[in-house]
mmCIF file of C-alpha atoms in Angstrom:
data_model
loop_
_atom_site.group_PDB
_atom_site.id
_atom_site.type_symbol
_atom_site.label_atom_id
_atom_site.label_comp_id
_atom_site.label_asym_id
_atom_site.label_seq_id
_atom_site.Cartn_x
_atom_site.Cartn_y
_atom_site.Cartn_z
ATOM 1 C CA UNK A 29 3.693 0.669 0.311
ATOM 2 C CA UNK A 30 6.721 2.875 -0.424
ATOM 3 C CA UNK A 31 4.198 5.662 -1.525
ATOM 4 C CA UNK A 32 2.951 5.108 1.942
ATOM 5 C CA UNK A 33 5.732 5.496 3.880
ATOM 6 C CA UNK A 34 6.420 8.684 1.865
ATOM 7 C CA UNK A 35 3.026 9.932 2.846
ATOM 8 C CA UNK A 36 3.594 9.257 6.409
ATOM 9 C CA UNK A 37 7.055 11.255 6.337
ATOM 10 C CA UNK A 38 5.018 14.114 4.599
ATOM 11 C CA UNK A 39 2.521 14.424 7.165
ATOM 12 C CA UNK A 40 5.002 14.238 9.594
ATOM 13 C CA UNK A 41 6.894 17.073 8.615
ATOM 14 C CA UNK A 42 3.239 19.496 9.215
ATOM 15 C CA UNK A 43 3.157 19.276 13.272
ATOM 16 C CA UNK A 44 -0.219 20.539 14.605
ATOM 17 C CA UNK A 45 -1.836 20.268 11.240
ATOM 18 C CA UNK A 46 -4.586 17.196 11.598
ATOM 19 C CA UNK A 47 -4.093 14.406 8.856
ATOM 20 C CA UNK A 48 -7.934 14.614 7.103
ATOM 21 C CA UNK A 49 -6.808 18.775 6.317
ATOM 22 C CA UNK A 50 -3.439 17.276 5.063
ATOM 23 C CA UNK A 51 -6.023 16.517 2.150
ATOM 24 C CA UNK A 52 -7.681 19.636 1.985
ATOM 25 C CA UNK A 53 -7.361 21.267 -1.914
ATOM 26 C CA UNK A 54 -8.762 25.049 -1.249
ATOM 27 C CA UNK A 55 -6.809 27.824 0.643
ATOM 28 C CA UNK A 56 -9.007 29.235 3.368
ATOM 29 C CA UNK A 57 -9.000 33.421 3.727
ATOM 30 C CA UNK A 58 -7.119 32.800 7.080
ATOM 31 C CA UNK A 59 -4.614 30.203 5.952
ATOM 32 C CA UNK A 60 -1.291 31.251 5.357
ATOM 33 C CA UNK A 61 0.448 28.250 3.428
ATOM 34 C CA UNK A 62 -1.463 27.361 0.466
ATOM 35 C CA UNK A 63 -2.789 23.777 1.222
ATOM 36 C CA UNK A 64 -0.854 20.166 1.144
ATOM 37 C CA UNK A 65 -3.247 18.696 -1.324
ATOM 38 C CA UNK A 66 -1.816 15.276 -0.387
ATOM 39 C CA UNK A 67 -4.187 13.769 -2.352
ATOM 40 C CA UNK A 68 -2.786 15.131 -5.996
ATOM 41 C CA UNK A 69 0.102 12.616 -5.047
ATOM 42 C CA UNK A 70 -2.015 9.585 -5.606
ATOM 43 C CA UNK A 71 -3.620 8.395 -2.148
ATOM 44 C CA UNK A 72 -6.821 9.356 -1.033
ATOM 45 C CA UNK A 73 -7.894 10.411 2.322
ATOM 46 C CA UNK A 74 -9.944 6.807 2.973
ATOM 47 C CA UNK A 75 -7.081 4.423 1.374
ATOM 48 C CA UNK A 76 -4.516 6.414 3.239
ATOM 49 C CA UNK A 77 -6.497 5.459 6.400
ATOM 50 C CA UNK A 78 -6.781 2.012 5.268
ATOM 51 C CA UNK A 79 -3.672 1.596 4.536
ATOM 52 C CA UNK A 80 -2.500 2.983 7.831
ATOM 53 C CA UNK A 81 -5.196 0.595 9.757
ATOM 54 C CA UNK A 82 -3.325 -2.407 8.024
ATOM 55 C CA UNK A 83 0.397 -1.128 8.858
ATOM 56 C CA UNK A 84 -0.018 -2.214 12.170
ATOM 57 C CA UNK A 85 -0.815 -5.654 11.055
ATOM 58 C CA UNK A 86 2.663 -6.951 10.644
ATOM 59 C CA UNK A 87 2.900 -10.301 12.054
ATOM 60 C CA UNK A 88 1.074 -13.211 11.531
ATOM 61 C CA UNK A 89 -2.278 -14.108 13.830
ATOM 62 C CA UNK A 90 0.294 -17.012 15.520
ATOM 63 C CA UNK A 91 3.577 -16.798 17.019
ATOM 64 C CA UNK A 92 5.767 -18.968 14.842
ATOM 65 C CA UNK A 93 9.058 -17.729 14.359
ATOM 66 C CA UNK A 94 8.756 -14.571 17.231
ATOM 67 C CA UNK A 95 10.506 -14.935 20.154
ATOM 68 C CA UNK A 96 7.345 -14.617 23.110
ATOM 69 C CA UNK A 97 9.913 -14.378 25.987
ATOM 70 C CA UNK A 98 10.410 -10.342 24.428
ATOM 71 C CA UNK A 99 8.245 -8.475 25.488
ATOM 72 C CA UNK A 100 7.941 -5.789 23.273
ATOM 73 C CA UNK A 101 8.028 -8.781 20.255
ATOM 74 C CA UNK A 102 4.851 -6.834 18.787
ATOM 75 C CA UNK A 103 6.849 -3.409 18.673
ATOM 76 C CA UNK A 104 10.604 -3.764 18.085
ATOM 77 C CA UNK A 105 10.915 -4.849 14.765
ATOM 78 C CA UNK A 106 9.649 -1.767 13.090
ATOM 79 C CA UNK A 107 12.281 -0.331 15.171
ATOM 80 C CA UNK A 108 15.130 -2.844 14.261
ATOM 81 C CA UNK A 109 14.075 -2.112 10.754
ATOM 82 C CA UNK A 110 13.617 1.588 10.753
ATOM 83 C CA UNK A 111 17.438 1.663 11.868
ATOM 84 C CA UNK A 112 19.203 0.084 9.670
ATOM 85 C CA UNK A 113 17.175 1.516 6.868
ATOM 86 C CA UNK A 114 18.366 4.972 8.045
ATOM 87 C CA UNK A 115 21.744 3.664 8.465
ATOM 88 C CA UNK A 116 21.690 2.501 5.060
ATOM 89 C CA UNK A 117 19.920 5.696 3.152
ATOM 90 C CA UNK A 118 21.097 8.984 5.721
ATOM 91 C CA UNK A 119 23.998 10.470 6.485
ATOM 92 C CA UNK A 120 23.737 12.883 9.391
ATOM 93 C CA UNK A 121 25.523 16.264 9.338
ATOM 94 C CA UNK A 122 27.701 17.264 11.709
ATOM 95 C CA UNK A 123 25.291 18.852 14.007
ATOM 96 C CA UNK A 124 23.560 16.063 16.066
ATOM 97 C CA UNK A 125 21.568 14.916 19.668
ATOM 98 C CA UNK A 126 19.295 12.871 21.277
ATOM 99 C CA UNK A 127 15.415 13.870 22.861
ATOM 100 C CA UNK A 128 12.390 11.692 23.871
ATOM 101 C CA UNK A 129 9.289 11.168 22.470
ATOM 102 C CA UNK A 130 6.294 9.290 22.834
ATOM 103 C CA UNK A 131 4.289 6.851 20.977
ATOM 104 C CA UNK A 132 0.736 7.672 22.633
ATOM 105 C CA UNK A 133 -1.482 5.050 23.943
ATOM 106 C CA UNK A 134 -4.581 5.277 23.220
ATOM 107 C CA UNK A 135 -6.739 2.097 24.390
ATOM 108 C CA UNK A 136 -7.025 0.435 20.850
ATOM 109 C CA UNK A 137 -5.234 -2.353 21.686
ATOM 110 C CA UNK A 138 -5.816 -2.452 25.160
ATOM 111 C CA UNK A 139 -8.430 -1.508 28.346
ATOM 112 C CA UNK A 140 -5.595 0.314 30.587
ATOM 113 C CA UNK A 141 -1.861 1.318 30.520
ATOM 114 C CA UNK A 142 -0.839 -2.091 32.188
ATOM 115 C CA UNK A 143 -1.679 -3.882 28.897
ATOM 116 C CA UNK A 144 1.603 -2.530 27.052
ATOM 117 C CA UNK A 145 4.945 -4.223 28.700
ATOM 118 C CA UNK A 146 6.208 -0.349 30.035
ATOM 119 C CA UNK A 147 3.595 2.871 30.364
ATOM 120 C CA UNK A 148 5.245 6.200 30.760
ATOM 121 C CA UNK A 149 3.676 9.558 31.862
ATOM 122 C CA UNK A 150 5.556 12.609 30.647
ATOM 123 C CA UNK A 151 2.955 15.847 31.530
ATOM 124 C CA UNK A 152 5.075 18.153 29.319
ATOM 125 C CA UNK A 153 4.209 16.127 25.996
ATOM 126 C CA UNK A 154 1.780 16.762 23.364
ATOM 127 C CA UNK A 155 0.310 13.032 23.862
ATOM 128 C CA UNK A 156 2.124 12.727 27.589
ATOM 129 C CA UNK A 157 1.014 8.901 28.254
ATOM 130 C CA UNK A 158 2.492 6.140 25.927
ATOM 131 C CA UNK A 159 5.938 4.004 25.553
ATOM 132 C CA UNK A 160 8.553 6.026 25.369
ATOM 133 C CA UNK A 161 11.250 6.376 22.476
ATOM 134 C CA UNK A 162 14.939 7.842 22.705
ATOM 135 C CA UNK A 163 15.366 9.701 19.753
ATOM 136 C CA UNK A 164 18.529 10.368 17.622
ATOM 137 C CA UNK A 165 18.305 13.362 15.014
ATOM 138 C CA UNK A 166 19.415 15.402 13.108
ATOM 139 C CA UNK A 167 19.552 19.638 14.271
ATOM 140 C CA UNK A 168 19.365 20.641 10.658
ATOM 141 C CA UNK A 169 16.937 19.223 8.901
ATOM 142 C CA UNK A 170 15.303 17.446 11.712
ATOM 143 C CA UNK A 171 15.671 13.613 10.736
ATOM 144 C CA UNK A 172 14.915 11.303 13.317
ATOM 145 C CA UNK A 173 17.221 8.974 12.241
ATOM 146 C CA UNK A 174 17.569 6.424 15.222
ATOM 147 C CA UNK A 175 14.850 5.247 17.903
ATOM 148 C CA UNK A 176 15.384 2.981 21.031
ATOM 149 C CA UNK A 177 11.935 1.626 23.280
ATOM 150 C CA UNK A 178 12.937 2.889 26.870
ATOM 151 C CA UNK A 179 11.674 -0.870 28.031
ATOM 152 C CA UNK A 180 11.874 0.297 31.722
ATOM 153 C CA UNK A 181 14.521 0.711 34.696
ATOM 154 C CA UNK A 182 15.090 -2.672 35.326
ATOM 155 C CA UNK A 183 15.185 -3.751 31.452
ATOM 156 C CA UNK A 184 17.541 -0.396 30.233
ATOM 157 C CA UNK A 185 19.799 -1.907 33.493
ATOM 158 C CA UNK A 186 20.729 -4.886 31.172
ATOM 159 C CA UNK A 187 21.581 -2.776 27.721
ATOM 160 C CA UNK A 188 24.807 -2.001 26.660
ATOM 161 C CA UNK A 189 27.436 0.232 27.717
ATOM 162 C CA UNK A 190 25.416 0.665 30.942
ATOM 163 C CA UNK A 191 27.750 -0.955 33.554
ATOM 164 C CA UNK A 192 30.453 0.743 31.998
ATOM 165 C CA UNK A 193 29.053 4.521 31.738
ATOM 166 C CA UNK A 194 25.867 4.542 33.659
ATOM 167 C CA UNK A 195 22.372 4.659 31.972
ATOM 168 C CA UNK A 196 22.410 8.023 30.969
ATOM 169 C CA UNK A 197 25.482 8.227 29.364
ATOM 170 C CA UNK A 198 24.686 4.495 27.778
ATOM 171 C CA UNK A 199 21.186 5.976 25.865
ATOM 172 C CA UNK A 200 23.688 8.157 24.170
ATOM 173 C CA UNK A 201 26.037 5.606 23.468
ATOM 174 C CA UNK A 202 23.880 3.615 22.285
ATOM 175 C CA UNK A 203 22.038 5.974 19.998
ATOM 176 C CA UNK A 204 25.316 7.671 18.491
ATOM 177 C CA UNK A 205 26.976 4.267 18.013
ATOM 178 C CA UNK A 206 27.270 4.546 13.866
ATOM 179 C CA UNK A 207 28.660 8.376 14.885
ATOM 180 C CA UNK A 208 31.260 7.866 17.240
ATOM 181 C CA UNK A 209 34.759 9.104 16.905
ATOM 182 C CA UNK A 210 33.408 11.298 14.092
ATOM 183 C CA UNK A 211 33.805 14.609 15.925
ATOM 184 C CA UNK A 212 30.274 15.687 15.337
ATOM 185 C CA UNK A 213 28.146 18.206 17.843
ATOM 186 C CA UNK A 214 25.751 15.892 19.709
ATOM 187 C CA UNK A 215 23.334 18.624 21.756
ATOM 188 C CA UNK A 216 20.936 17.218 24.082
ATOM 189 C CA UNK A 217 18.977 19.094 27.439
ATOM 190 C CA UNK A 218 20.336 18.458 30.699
ATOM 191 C CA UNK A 219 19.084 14.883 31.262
ATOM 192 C CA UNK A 220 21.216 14.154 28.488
ATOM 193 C CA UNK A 221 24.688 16.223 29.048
ATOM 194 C CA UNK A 222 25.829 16.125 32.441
ATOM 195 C CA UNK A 223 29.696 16.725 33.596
ATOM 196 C CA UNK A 224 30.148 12.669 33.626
ATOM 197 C CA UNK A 225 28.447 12.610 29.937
ATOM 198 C CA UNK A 226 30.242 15.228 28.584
ATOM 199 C CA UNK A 227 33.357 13.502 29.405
ATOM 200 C CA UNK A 228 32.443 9.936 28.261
ATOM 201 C CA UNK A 229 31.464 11.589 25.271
ATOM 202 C CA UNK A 230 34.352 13.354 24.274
ATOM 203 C CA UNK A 231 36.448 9.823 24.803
ATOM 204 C CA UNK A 232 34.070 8.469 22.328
ATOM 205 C CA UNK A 233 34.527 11.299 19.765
ATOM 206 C CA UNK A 234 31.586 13.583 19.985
ATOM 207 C CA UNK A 235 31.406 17.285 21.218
ATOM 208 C CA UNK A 236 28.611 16.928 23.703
ATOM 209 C CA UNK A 237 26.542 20.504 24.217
ATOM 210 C CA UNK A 238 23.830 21.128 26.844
ATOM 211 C CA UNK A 239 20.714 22.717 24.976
ATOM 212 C CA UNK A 240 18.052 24.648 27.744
ATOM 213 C CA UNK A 241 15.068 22.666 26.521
ATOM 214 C CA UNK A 242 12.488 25.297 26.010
ATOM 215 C CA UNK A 243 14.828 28.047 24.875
ATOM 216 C CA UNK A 244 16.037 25.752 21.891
ATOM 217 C CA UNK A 245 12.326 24.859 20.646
ATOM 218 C CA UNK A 246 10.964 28.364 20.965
ATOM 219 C CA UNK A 247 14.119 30.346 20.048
ATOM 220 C CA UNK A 248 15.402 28.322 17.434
ATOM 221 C CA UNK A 249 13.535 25.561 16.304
ATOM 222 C CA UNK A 250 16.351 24.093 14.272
ATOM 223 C CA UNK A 251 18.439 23.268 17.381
#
């Protein structure tokens, strides 16, 4: 299992390269890198995919002990779990922000959108129709190290800091918890560092900076 999880952090680290090649052992004339080989490490292409197949199988075939007035009961813990395991193994630098991304939907599990609790569209993404995840990372290395479901208007209403701050301010809040009063950069695109941000932020101990989204990935891909 743990060689798993390292496998899946691997892969993650190639963008645009799809997971059978990860496995490929021969460089082609046209390739630049030499290849991952990922299979030298001690997983083979068909258990890796077997192994993924059975990730998702996490709870039992009943509900006993899972709380079925939450919604999102069948996606949350990984969450829960994947945060206070980075709590617990990474410490961020000082250079730090939040972005979106999206866990892609892809009819598996379901005939239509409708059949997850909240379906987002987002054109501009690689897999644009999914749920929706608030990211926290780090600009250095690239660690996602915290991840929030964005459960819909109406449910984000009822999270914390939101009465307080507004919701936009609130995701940030929420996501830089551990980090606050720490003094550290946190650089997110405009949705994420208005005037009224920048200010809660700054009474909360962070330097908030406004990144232009497309400038940052294409210019500098380690903002």
């Amino acid at each position: 299992v743990v060689r798993f999880c390292c496998y899946m952090g691997a892969i993650a680290c190639a963008p645009g390269t799809p997971v059978p090649k990860m496995w490929k052992q021969l460089k082609a004339p046209k390739d630049i890198y030499e290849p991952a080989a990922m299979g030298k490490y001690g997983i083979g292409i068909n258990r890796f995919k077997l192994l993924k197949r059975l990730a998702g199988e996490m709870y039992p075939l009943n509900e006993v002990g899972i709380d079925s007035s939450n919604q999102w009961r069948y996606c949350d813990m990984p969450v829960v779990k994947y945060n206070k395991h980075m709590l617990e193994v990474f410490e961020p630098g000082w250079n730090t922000g939040p972005d979106e991304s999206m866990s892609a939907f892809t009819g598996q599990e379901g005939d239509k959108p409708e059949d997850i609790p909240h379906a987002m569209y987002v054109e501009r993404k690689p897999e644009p129709l999914g749920a929706e995840l608030e990211d926290c990372t780090d600009a250095q290395c690239g660690c996602i190290f915290g991840l929030e479901i964005n459960e819909g208007a109406t449910e984000m209403a009822k999270k914390e800091y939101v009465n307080e701050y507004g919701g936009t301010a609130a995701c940030s809040l929420r996501l830089s918890k551990h980090l606050h009063h720490s003094w550290r950069a946190w650089g997110g695109d405009s949705w994420f560092t208005g005037v009224h941000e920048v200010e809660v932020g700054l009474s909360f101990g962070l330097h908030y900076v406004e990144i232009p989204a497309v400038q940052s990935h294409q210019q500098n891909p380690s903002v």
